[in-house]
């Protein structure tokens, strides 16, 4: 008996709403441990009494067995005087102190629930909201912490006897699973026509929806963090109709397949891509189309060789896909440039002219989130949009900083990040802040985070760009204000992820961002550390004629390059390109150029891609961000080793002469390949000037061909790129934050 000891554990991390207490309860019983476990505002507290031997086993399980959705950041353990507990209890939540508990992201259906969903002897057979402590909604249904049913959008649903028994049984997988429900007591489904007529409910609704999709209708369905627009992905006529109704010309749609085997019929996927696709985050993964057996409509992702694919992630998706032969387009339901729609009434108002029918349910989505998007480079991921399944993304960060700090991110692909009490938290994807509704979504997301974490910013960090919504917003707040240059923030986001503080070479190739000199940057080489940076090389600037107008109308970038070449009296007959413009438009552009009016200087690699796309003759205008890059990438030919020659004039990378060479090369594949090869050459030409480790970030590196070539050629040299944090502007907020941590 005198061998018995008592320990107190304090555990922080994602430990609430993920089945942590029942897990502790179970291992306590397994090893005859007495005491208690409870949730408090910091995480989980345990007292454990038992023999030294049993306590050792308990401690070991606590470290290695952990429930799948949990993440332990710290465990502290202290020995106390023996008390003499007679049993092991789960005690009531203790929520007096401030709220710093981390909130789990929404998770896809787990294998146990999937089994029950398909088991016709189970009382939740075919139940469209089946979930447990290891899966299902979290962030999307939570209003405030602690994460108890009363604080979620399940608060209006009274548990039936059967559900309540499971909810209260610590040995059950659904012990304290807040969204627990069944067909008798849970939310219901409603299939409606767009004019509001109720057509069917529950299982009938799913069945009818499947028929409507098969018949070629465009429908909407409420998913986890918002509605999807859905239609048959193999039906040319329907996809064409969706494109014309949505006024979305070429931007690729994501496709949901019923199984990984189905994906393999239309796409070539690597082992690692397969693992990413089936992982519990269920992100959309960007993979290569199989040109020989592509079974979907070409209009799903025209002109490019990649497809965005994913698998069903809620039981509702599983049940729908089971009834369908063909894969479906499942794209966030929103008006172009606005956030994802979460409410049936809003759907009718905004997309009444796009959809014919919609499937709604009466569990409110409190916090919206989009599907996450990533691609794989070997076994490493590149995050293109971090949202459902990944966010709120939290990192433990030890610091003496006592203040609450908010970083408001960039203007495109906006996210916010916050620092509070040794945690850095990245919000879900908010979007491009060009519409009133998106800006509202920005403030709503901030309000959510203030509520969930008792967060009250004392310092705000924003971009340098004077006309970003976030900059203007930040300047209006009565807080200490800090600003960080856009591309430096990109590099810092990667330094944060890889815990780098020392001096490195930072390479930020990007769309656009405001530079220190008031011009637009985006092809930058920095020597930098965590607190300072120096621009050591950049692409020779050109004029953005008409400013933002030239971002969509990319032939303006090309013509600006032509004017530069002609000014230097370089040879080349560009008549055919100049013919892309009407006479008056061309003379207007020439005036802008000559008089330097509305012709801001720019050094962005993203925009140089635009010019190359025009010179290769494959496109004259783009309809979505990154389109020219994807098209150039799809033209890349591995068998061509030639490269355009860039050269260095001090800090300036000279490249404009390549456009004259392109006149002779003509062949789009040759042009695209020589250009990409040249970018990689110049990368190393500059990198070789410095013996430093290399950190890279920025939207251009979403181009897998470039990144793969760089990694391959780097050989022994250390190259870091962001993997969890978005590599594009979605990562800027966390970089801004890291600067002042
Ligand atoms: Zn489950
Ligand atoms: Fe950027």
XYZ file of C-alpha atoms and ligand atoms in Angstrom:
743
model
C 0.000 0.000 0.000
C 2.791 2.452 0.789
C 3.944 2.069 -2.790
C 0.902 4.186 -3.798
C 1.449 7.647 -5.188
C -0.621 10.613 -6.338
C 0.117 12.841 -9.328
C -1.568 15.920 -10.731
C -1.403 16.425 -14.504
C -2.208 19.594 -16.380
C -2.593 19.099 -20.111
C -2.895 21.830 -22.717
C -3.604 21.558 -26.427
C -6.612 20.387 -28.400
C -8.050 18.276 -25.602
C -11.716 19.253 -25.403
C -14.530 17.927 -27.548
C -12.233 15.238 -28.920
C -12.968 12.388 -26.528
C -10.088 13.159 -24.214
C -11.806 12.654 -20.846
C -13.348 9.266 -21.732
C -9.958 8.211 -23.010
C -8.431 9.118 -19.639
C -11.331 7.409 -17.890
C -10.717 4.217 -19.842
C -6.976 4.041 -19.259
C -7.552 4.839 -15.564
C -9.849 1.820 -15.346
C -7.462 -0.378 -17.295
C -4.652 0.337 -14.828
C -6.735 0.580 -11.607
C -6.009 4.289 -11.225
C -8.199 6.318 -8.840
C -8.820 10.071 -8.932
C -10.529 12.319 -11.455
C -10.321 14.127 -14.779
C -11.923 17.460 -15.622
C -12.031 20.085 -18.365
C -11.073 23.589 -17.430
C -10.476 26.714 -19.432
C -6.830 25.839 -19.984
C -7.357 22.259 -21.032
C -7.596 19.094 -18.968
C -6.664 18.435 -15.342
C -6.116 14.956 -13.953
C -5.378 13.550 -10.539
C -4.169 9.987 -10.592
C -3.485 7.674 -7.657
C -2.180 4.148 -7.854
C 0.813 1.889 -7.478
C 4.066 3.085 -9.013
C 3.860 0.337 -11.589
C 0.268 1.152 -12.627
C 0.988 4.867 -12.687
C 3.888 4.226 -15.038
C 1.621 2.337 -17.453
C -1.031 5.035 -17.165
C 1.559 7.708 -17.880
C 2.820 5.785 -20.878
C -0.684 5.439 -22.387
C -1.265 9.114 -21.776
C 1.741 9.888 -23.921
C 1.357 7.420 -26.744
C -2.289 6.383 -27.184
C -4.172 9.704 -27.454
C -7.554 10.070 -29.240
C -7.212 10.780 -32.982
C -8.441 14.392 -33.035
C -6.525 15.511 -29.966
C -3.200 17.281 -29.896
C -1.217 17.635 -26.706
C 1.014 20.698 -26.492
C 2.182 20.451 -22.905
C 1.839 18.011 -20.041
C 2.908 19.095 -16.598
C 3.083 16.526 -13.798
C 3.482 17.149 -10.098
C 3.551 14.705 -7.192
C 1.123 15.429 -4.335
C 0.533 13.848 -0.937
C -1.475 10.655 -1.089
C -5.179 11.388 -0.769
C -7.018 8.038 -0.954
C -9.532 8.370 -3.796
C -11.923 5.437 -3.897
C -12.807 5.578 -7.615
C -12.043 7.420 -10.849
C -14.519 10.142 -11.856
C -15.132 12.524 -14.685
C -15.853 15.758 -12.833
C -17.982 18.664 -14.021
C -16.309 21.327 -16.169
C -14.564 24.056 -14.280
C -14.846 27.198 -16.388
C -14.206 30.052 -14.019
C -10.925 31.200 -15.472
C -10.455 32.887 -18.848
C -11.094 30.863 -21.985
C -7.943 29.735 -23.677
C -8.922 26.262 -24.728
C -8.194 25.385 -28.327
C -11.073 24.533 -30.619
C -10.870 21.525 -32.894
C -11.545 21.991 -36.609
C -14.467 20.128 -38.210
C -13.544 16.566 -39.126
C -14.796 14.083 -41.692
C -16.754 10.973 -40.720
C -14.587 8.345 -39.002
C -14.404 4.658 -39.933
C -16.445 3.528 -36.897
C -19.290 5.881 -37.774
C -19.069 4.914 -41.438
C -19.457 1.260 -40.453
C -22.547 2.062 -38.380
C -23.957 4.208 -41.171
C -23.802 1.186 -43.485
C -24.961 -1.377 -40.937
C -28.695 -1.985 -41.262
C -28.904 -3.443 -37.766
C -27.583 -0.223 -36.223
C -30.128 2.313 -35.023
C -28.225 5.046 -36.885
C -28.220 3.086 -40.150
C -28.335 5.664 -42.995
C -28.586 8.495 -40.461
C -27.217 11.560 -42.254
C -25.802 13.287 -39.132
C -24.090 10.346 -37.469
C -20.965 11.470 -35.568
C -18.903 10.714 -32.475
C -16.118 12.223 -30.383
C -13.654 11.227 -33.093
C -15.435 12.933 -35.970
C -18.042 15.411 -37.119
C -18.647 19.130 -36.743
C -16.838 21.294 -34.167
C -15.821 24.798 -35.290
C -18.873 25.143 -37.549
C -21.373 24.631 -34.705
C -19.709 26.344 -31.753
C -20.932 29.708 -30.463
C -18.691 30.016 -27.436
C -16.575 27.921 -25.086
C -16.642 25.686 -23.138
C -17.561 23.292 -25.900
C -20.814 22.010 -24.376
C -24.009 21.264 -26.257
C -25.712 24.357 -24.857
C -23.053 26.512 -26.555
C -23.528 24.915 -29.972
C -26.185 25.034 -32.670
C -27.329 21.615 -31.368
C -28.760 23.363 -28.296
C -32.320 23.271 -29.687
C -32.339 19.508 -30.125
C -33.341 17.470 -27.107
C -31.550 14.118 -26.910
C -33.699 10.988 -27.020
C -33.201 8.259 -24.370
C -30.875 6.159 -26.509
C -28.615 9.059 -27.427
C -28.589 10.325 -23.867
C -27.446 6.942 -22.571
C -24.467 7.006 -24.910
C -23.775 10.646 -24.129
C -23.571 9.889 -20.432
C -21.590 6.667 -20.633
C -17.839 7.274 -20.244
C -17.101 3.939 -21.891
C -19.035 4.899 -25.030
C -17.494 6.419 -28.150
C -20.115 9.146 -27.951
C -19.543 10.146 -24.354
C -20.055 13.917 -24.362
C -20.126 14.013 -28.168
C -21.914 17.369 -28.299
C -23.500 16.952 -31.767
C -24.800 13.443 -30.910
C -28.211 12.711 -32.389
C -30.220 10.129 -34.290
C -33.134 10.066 -36.715
C -35.535 10.351 -33.753
C -34.061 13.401 -32.075
C -31.672 15.161 -34.460
C -31.849 17.768 -37.215
C -33.855 17.054 -40.353
C -33.279 17.442 -44.084
C -35.514 19.435 -46.398
C -35.415 19.284 -50.167
C -36.950 22.362 -51.716
C -37.383 23.813 -55.157
C -35.874 27.242 -55.511
C -39.278 28.893 -55.061
C -39.451 27.333 -51.620
C -41.821 24.394 -52.165
C -40.973 21.490 -49.863
C -40.511 18.409 -52.039
C -39.260 15.804 -49.584
C -37.725 15.269 -46.163
C -34.854 13.210 -44.759
C -33.973 9.963 -46.585
C -36.540 10.694 -49.297
C -34.885 14.078 -49.788
C -31.480 12.483 -50.428
C -32.990 9.985 -52.835
C -34.807 12.694 -54.783
C -31.793 14.971 -54.804
C -29.723 12.196 -56.377
C -32.345 11.804 -59.114
C -32.386 15.534 -59.773
C -28.593 15.560 -60.145
C -28.687 12.588 -62.502
C -31.314 14.340 -64.608
C -28.885 17.215 -65.174
C -30.132 19.787 -62.672
C -27.931 22.228 -60.831
C -28.605 21.962 -57.101
C -27.204 23.161 -53.800
C -26.628 21.125 -50.656
C -25.716 22.250 -47.171
C -22.408 20.641 -46.200
C -20.330 21.171 -43.067
C -19.235 24.811 -43.232
C -21.572 26.037 -45.945
C -23.526 25.141 -49.080
C -22.055 23.480 -52.166
C -23.242 23.975 -55.699
C -23.578 20.498 -57.131
C -24.107 18.929 -60.531
C -23.105 15.893 -62.574
C -19.424 16.373 -63.475
C -19.655 14.176 -66.552
C -22.521 16.022 -68.196
C -21.172 18.634 -70.649
C -24.507 20.332 -71.030
C -25.012 20.795 -67.285
C -21.453 21.963 -66.633
C -21.785 24.443 -69.488
C -25.040 25.697 -68.016
C -23.427 26.033 -64.581
C -20.584 28.053 -66.105
C -22.935 30.393 -67.902
C -25.269 30.843 -64.916
C -22.359 31.399 -62.521
C -20.574 33.578 -65.100
C -17.487 31.530 -64.407
C -15.706 30.997 -67.698
C -12.705 28.807 -67.038
C -11.919 28.671 -63.318
C -11.694 24.960 -62.466
C -14.368 23.284 -60.345
C -13.603 20.756 -57.614
C -14.985 17.259 -58.156
C -16.208 14.920 -55.433
C -15.838 11.205 -56.179
C -17.411 8.379 -54.210
C -14.114 6.558 -53.700
C -10.398 6.742 -54.322
C -10.795 3.974 -56.909
C -13.137 6.228 -58.884
C -10.588 9.060 -58.736
C -7.930 6.745 -60.141
C -10.052 6.160 -63.238
C -9.740 9.810 -64.272
C -6.528 10.957 -62.600
C -2.959 9.838 -62.048
C -2.268 9.966 -58.354
C 0.835 9.222 -56.343
C 0.827 7.231 -53.129
C 1.187 10.425 -51.095
C -1.623 12.149 -52.955
C -3.823 9.143 -52.243
C -3.002 9.392 -48.545
C -3.816 13.104 -48.509
C -7.129 12.458 -50.254
C -8.282 9.848 -47.732
C -6.911 11.620 -44.636
C -9.446 12.744 -42.057
C -9.098 16.387 -43.110
C -10.490 15.420 -46.509
C -9.026 18.389 -48.316
C -9.421 18.999 -52.006
C -6.197 17.750 -53.577
C -4.847 19.076 -56.844
C -3.792 16.080 -58.964
C -2.852 15.279 -62.558
C -5.602 14.385 -64.990
C -5.163 11.115 -66.788
C -5.388 12.381 -70.342
C -6.014 8.927 -71.748
C -8.954 8.084 -69.519
C -10.418 11.342 -68.349
C -14.062 10.427 -67.864
C -15.447 13.822 -66.911
C -16.578 16.797 -68.897
C -13.607 18.788 -70.222
C -15.395 21.903 -69.067
C -14.749 21.001 -65.412
C -11.154 22.265 -65.602
C -10.486 23.531 -69.109
C -7.018 24.259 -70.599
C -5.084 22.799 -67.673
C -3.785 19.345 -66.863
C -4.769 19.321 -63.177
C -7.989 18.483 -61.418
C -9.161 19.295 -57.895
C -10.536 16.117 -56.354
C -11.942 15.090 -52.990
C -14.006 12.468 -51.219
C -17.313 12.688 -49.313
C -16.632 13.971 -45.815
C -19.986 14.137 -44.048
C -22.395 11.196 -43.731
C -24.776 13.228 -45.888
C -22.206 13.364 -48.711
C -21.583 9.630 -48.322
C -25.297 8.836 -48.612
C -25.723 11.084 -51.645
C -22.693 9.742 -53.526
C -23.820 6.164 -52.853
C -26.894 6.878 -54.955
C -24.970 8.399 -57.842
C -23.122 6.699 -60.686
C -21.015 9.686 -61.668
C -18.773 12.074 -59.736
C -20.187 15.499 -58.947
C -18.939 19.038 -59.160
C -19.060 20.340 -55.583
C -18.004 23.948 -55.388
C -18.557 26.503 -52.632
C -21.935 28.149 -53.096
C -21.332 31.856 -53.276
C -21.709 34.794 -55.561
C -18.397 35.442 -57.284
C -16.123 37.313 -54.877
C -18.357 36.735 -51.859
C -18.014 34.321 -48.931
C -19.568 30.857 -48.855
C -23.307 30.835 -48.125
C -24.429 29.092 -44.938
C -28.115 29.856 -44.840
C -31.020 28.703 -47.032
C -32.673 32.113 -47.267
C -29.417 33.751 -48.322
C -28.932 30.988 -50.880
C -32.295 31.725 -52.475
C -31.526 35.440 -52.579
C -28.007 35.184 -53.979
C -28.116 32.098 -56.182
C -31.795 31.836 -57.108
C -30.843 32.209 -60.774
C -28.138 29.536 -60.612
C -29.794 26.590 -58.859
C -33.051 24.740 -59.394
C -33.317 22.852 -56.092
C -31.580 22.780 -52.743
C -31.165 20.486 -49.775
C -31.180 22.297 -46.448
C -31.176 21.166 -42.829
C -32.140 22.809 -39.572
C -28.828 22.716 -37.715
C -27.410 26.207 -38.037
C -23.873 26.739 -39.338
C -22.479 29.205 -36.826
C -19.019 29.592 -38.357
C -18.559 29.238 -42.079
C -15.636 27.459 -43.668
C -14.689 26.504 -47.197
C -13.102 23.274 -48.311
C -9.339 23.246 -47.875
C -7.142 22.891 -50.956
C -3.637 21.459 -51.141
C -1.236 19.708 -53.457
C 1.556 17.272 -52.789
C 5.211 17.521 -53.734
C 6.520 14.070 -52.990
C 5.586 13.512 -49.368
C 5.247 17.209 -48.564
C 2.069 19.217 -48.847
C 1.645 22.714 -50.165
C -1.371 24.350 -48.634
C -3.301 26.530 -51.032
C -6.330 27.143 -48.861
C -6.477 26.199 -45.194
C -10.006 25.958 -43.891
C -12.285 23.009 -43.061
C -10.349 20.224 -41.331
C -7.319 22.437 -40.629
C -8.519 25.661 -39.030
C -8.581 27.124 -36.473
C -4.920 26.081 -36.847
C -3.082 26.523 -33.581
C 0.588 26.444 -32.751
C 2.131 26.485 -29.327
C 4.567 29.411 -29.202
C 6.395 30.145 -26.011
C 6.855 33.839 -25.422
C 7.059 36.423 -22.661
C 4.543 38.534 -24.545
C 1.540 39.214 -22.328
C -0.468 41.308 -24.757
C -3.045 40.009 -27.223
C -1.827 40.575 -30.772
C -3.824 40.516 -33.990
C -2.421 40.306 -37.520
C -4.976 41.120 -40.214
C -3.238 39.623 -43.249
C -3.350 40.509 -46.916
C -6.166 41.677 -49.158
C -6.483 38.594 -51.348
C -7.081 35.163 -49.787
C -7.323 36.940 -46.469
C -6.862 35.176 -43.146
C -6.259 36.594 -39.693
C -3.865 35.331 -37.040
C -3.760 35.967 -33.358
C -1.407 35.531 -30.490
C -2.771 34.867 -27.060
C -1.091 33.291 -24.092
C 1.584 31.174 -25.777
C -0.657 30.185 -28.679
C -0.634 31.402 -32.266
C -3.897 30.742 -34.061
C -4.600 30.987 -37.791
C -8.203 31.598 -38.863
C -9.977 29.839 -41.703
C -9.736 31.285 -45.193
C -11.799 34.464 -45.351
C -11.344 35.370 -49.019
C -10.660 38.343 -51.263
C -11.785 41.504 -49.513
C -13.233 43.214 -52.578
C -16.916 42.947 -51.711
C -18.914 44.351 -48.822
C -19.943 40.822 -47.848
C -16.356 39.599 -47.722
C -15.364 42.531 -45.544
C -18.318 41.717 -43.279
C -17.086 38.148 -43.110
C -13.683 39.472 -42.033
C -15.208 41.360 -39.101
C -17.491 38.440 -38.229
C -14.545 36.041 -38.143
C -12.677 38.418 -35.864
C -15.722 38.645 -33.571
C -15.881 34.837 -33.468
C -12.259 34.617 -32.419
C -12.677 37.324 -29.810
C -15.574 35.339 -28.351
C -13.950 31.915 -28.538
C -10.645 32.926 -26.995
C -11.587 35.941 -24.850
C -9.327 37.781 -27.214
C -8.979 41.547 -27.146
C -6.291 42.889 -29.438
C -3.861 45.357 -27.923
C -1.495 45.402 -30.889
C -2.610 45.165 -34.523
C -0.297 44.307 -37.407
C -1.197 45.011 -41.030
C 0.280 45.260 -44.524
C 1.988 48.377 -45.946
C -0.515 48.742 -48.784
C -2.434 51.953 -48.056
C -5.577 50.886 -49.912
C -5.973 47.335 -48.575
C -9.237 47.029 -46.654
C -7.276 45.498 -43.773
C -4.823 48.404 -43.607
C -7.605 50.962 -43.572
C -9.474 48.923 -40.976
C -6.400 48.534 -38.764
C -5.682 52.260 -38.848
C -9.151 52.970 -37.507
C -8.702 50.810 -34.412
C -7.507 52.353 -31.195
C -4.545 50.034 -30.795
C -0.844 50.104 -31.212
C -0.278 49.665 -34.966
C 2.567 47.859 -36.730
C 3.102 47.242 -40.445
C 5.034 44.555 -42.272
C 6.057 44.516 -45.926
C 4.003 41.943 -47.826
C 6.780 39.733 -49.199
C 8.801 39.848 -46.030
C 5.641 38.583 -44.298
C 5.497 35.726 -46.823
C 9.061 34.713 -45.928
C 8.355 35.112 -42.204
C 5.360 32.763 -42.452
C 7.691 30.033 -43.678
C 10.341 30.904 -41.091
C 7.663 30.568 -38.415
C 6.545 27.163 -39.611
C 10.107 25.854 -39.677
C 11.145 27.647 -36.478
C 13.873 29.660 -38.201
C 15.221 32.837 -36.625
C 18.704 33.120 -38.121
C 19.785 34.932 -41.251
C 18.568 33.284 -44.474
C 18.023 34.045 -48.142
C 14.301 34.653 -48.609
C 12.803 34.283 -52.068
C 9.270 35.659 -52.484
C 7.754 35.167 -55.921
C 4.213 36.304 -55.849
C 1.299 38.085 -57.462
C 1.360 41.625 -56.210
C 2.278 43.328 -52.969
C 3.178 46.837 -51.902
C 6.909 47.503 -51.774
C 8.903 49.795 -49.520
C 9.407 52.208 -52.422
C 5.690 52.475 -53.194
C 5.945 50.306 -56.326
C 4.418 46.844 -56.669
C 6.787 44.037 -55.742
C 6.557 40.299 -56.256
C 9.878 38.903 -57.460
C 12.064 39.525 -54.447
C 15.249 38.143 -52.967
C 15.867 39.189 -49.383
C 18.689 38.622 -46.961
C 16.714 38.541 -43.767
C 16.238 37.268 -40.275
C 13.282 37.477 -37.921
C 13.518 41.234 -37.400
C 15.064 42.806 -40.492
C 15.452 42.355 -44.221
C 17.387 43.737 -47.152
C 16.248 43.463 -50.767
C 19.261 42.040 -52.604
C 17.815 41.217 -56.028
C 14.614 41.769 -57.973
C 13.145 41.449 -61.440
C 13.480 44.550 -63.593
C 10.268 46.521 -63.110
C 7.752 47.171 -65.874
C 4.640 49.326 -65.987
C 1.207 48.026 -65.018
C -0.795 50.040 -67.533
C -4.103 50.942 -65.966
C -3.039 49.484 -62.620
C -5.328 46.674 -61.476
C -6.949 46.520 -64.912
C -3.875 44.778 -66.273
C -4.243 41.978 -63.720
C -7.199 40.473 -65.625
C -6.414 42.002 -69.017
C -2.968 40.439 -69.171
C -2.174 41.561 -72.711
C -1.590 44.984 -71.149
C 1.404 43.505 -69.343
C 2.679 42.135 -72.641
C 2.273 45.454 -74.409
C 4.061 47.237 -71.602
C 7.014 44.875 -72.118
C 6.901 45.627 -75.872
C 7.010 49.366 -75.208
C 10.052 48.837 -72.985
C 11.793 46.802 -75.671
C 10.998 49.346 -78.383
C 12.208 52.181 -76.188
C 15.581 50.474 -75.974
C 15.541 50.180 -79.796
C 15.800 46.445 -79.599
C 14.869 44.487 -82.714
C 11.683 42.498 -83.101
C 8.454 42.834 -84.992
C 5.626 42.816 -82.465
C 2.922 43.949 -84.887
C 0.862 40.819 -84.404
C 0.697 41.369 -80.624
C -0.102 45.030 -80.931
C -3.012 44.000 -83.154
C -4.667 42.494 -80.068
C -5.736 46.040 -79.267
C -8.001 48.461 -81.048
C -6.308 51.571 -82.419
C -7.683 53.958 -79.808
C -6.996 51.585 -76.924
C -3.411 51.154 -78.052
C -2.845 54.875 -78.280
C -4.363 55.314 -74.818
C -1.990 52.679 -73.431
C 0.943 54.374 -75.182
C 0.002 57.673 -73.588
C -0.226 56.069 -70.152
C 3.172 54.574 -70.761
C 4.841 57.708 -72.140
C 3.410 60.103 -69.589
C 3.652 57.616 -66.749
C 0.000 58.077 -65.792
C -1.751 55.196 -64.046
C 1.293 53.108 -64.884
C 2.659 51.950 -61.563
C 5.971 50.072 -61.654
C 5.865 46.394 -60.843
C 8.423 43.616 -60.379
C 6.079 40.664 -59.832
C 6.932 37.237 -61.218
C 3.221 36.405 -61.293
C 2.683 39.234 -63.735
C 5.689 38.184 -65.864
C 3.942 34.805 -66.204
C 0.962 36.726 -67.576
C 3.142 38.323 -70.245
C 4.637 34.944 -71.163
C 1.154 33.459 -71.515
C 0.316 36.191 -74.022
C 3.591 35.824 -75.952
C 3.151 32.077 -76.175
C -0.177 32.744 -77.850
C -2.245 30.655 -75.433
C -4.282 33.334 -73.679
C -4.939 37.041 -73.831
C -6.896 37.518 -70.655
C -7.416 35.590 -67.443
C -10.529 35.136 -65.350
C -9.006 33.875 -62.126
C -5.885 34.365 -60.064
C -3.007 32.126 -61.119
C -4.613 31.036 -64.395
C -1.657 31.996 -66.610
C 0.703 30.098 -64.304
C -1.397 26.942 -64.519
C -1.594 27.187 -68.298
C 2.171 27.751 -68.704
C 2.772 24.840 -66.363
C 0.566 22.552 -68.434
C 2.651 23.440 -71.504
C 5.891 22.445 -69.808
C 7.845 19.781 -71.698
C 10.338 17.781 -69.649
C 12.292 16.753 -72.740
C 13.282 20.336 -73.535
C 16.435 21.408 -71.705
C 16.876 24.794 -73.334
C 16.423 27.903 -71.319
C 16.162 31.634 -71.877
C 19.138 33.543 -70.639
C 18.452 35.992 -67.845
C 21.348 38.066 -66.636
C 22.143 40.134 -63.612
C 22.918 43.807 -63.620
C 23.836 44.359 -59.973
C 20.607 43.763 -58.075
C 18.434 43.838 -61.164
C 17.399 40.686 -63.004
C 17.230 41.489 -66.722
C 14.837 39.369 -68.740
C 12.875 41.543 -71.166
C 14.964 40.472 -74.162
C 13.368 37.015 -73.920
C 10.166 38.348 -75.428
C 12.030 39.092 -78.666
C 13.356 35.513 -78.674
C 9.820 34.247 -78.149
C 8.889 35.762 -81.518
C 11.273 33.285 -83.126
C 10.478 30.350 -80.883
C 6.741 30.536 -81.647
C 5.930 27.070 -80.246
C 4.010 27.527 -76.932
C 5.552 24.434 -75.320
C 9.050 25.631 -76.176
C 8.346 29.125 -74.859
C 6.747 27.936 -71.608
C 9.493 25.406 -70.945
C 12.403 27.738 -71.677
C 10.813 30.357 -69.422
C 10.343 28.013 -66.459
C 13.871 26.647 -66.907
C 15.172 30.212 -66.938
C 13.394 31.065 -63.687
C 15.026 28.103 -61.986
C 18.449 29.086 -63.405
C 18.171 32.628 -62.099
C 17.004 31.358 -58.724
C 20.263 29.462 -58.284
C 22.431 32.117 -59.903
C 21.397 34.457 -57.103
C 21.265 31.817 -54.395
C 24.852 30.878 -55.220
C 26.012 34.398 -54.383
C 25.161 33.622 -50.777
C 25.948 30.567 -48.714
C 22.739 30.882 -46.748
C 19.860 28.479 -46.302
C 16.920 29.339 -48.529
C 13.358 30.093 -47.474
C 10.759 30.515 -50.158
C 7.106 31.527 -50.241
C 4.560 33.358 -52.369
C 1.784 32.368 -54.747
C 4.093 31.598 -57.690
C 5.483 28.580 -55.827
C 2.072 26.943 -56.068
C 3.489 26.106 -59.474
C 4.556 22.566 -58.776
C 6.851 22.277 -61.778
C 8.996 25.191 -60.602
C 9.070 24.083 -57.006
C 9.947 20.495 -57.925
C 12.764 21.633 -60.181
C 14.140 23.909 -57.467
C 14.043 21.153 -54.853
C 15.723 18.725 -57.233
C 18.488 21.097 -58.247
C 19.125 22.288 -54.708
C 20.540 18.845 -53.894
C 22.326 19.170 -50.541
C 21.292 22.749 -49.952
C 18.576 23.362 -47.380
C 15.423 24.789 -48.898
C 12.371 25.507 -46.787
C 8.872 26.158 -48.029
C 5.579 26.411 -46.113
C 3.647 23.157 -45.870
C 0.926 23.636 -43.270
C 0.608 27.383 -43.599
C -0.741 28.591 -46.950
C 2.129 29.373 -49.339
C 0.069 32.162 -50.959
C -1.443 35.292 -49.401
C -3.370 33.110 -46.943
C -0.107 32.804 -44.981
C 0.654 36.517 -44.768
C -1.161 37.099 -41.462
C 0.918 34.557 -39.578
C 4.110 36.028 -41.063
C 3.078 39.497 -39.911
C 2.479 38.127 -36.445
C 5.801 36.294 -36.271
C 7.679 39.528 -37.030
C 6.625 40.954 -33.674
C 6.754 37.809 -31.569
Zn -17.345 8.975 -35.640
Fe 1.399 37.735 -51.698
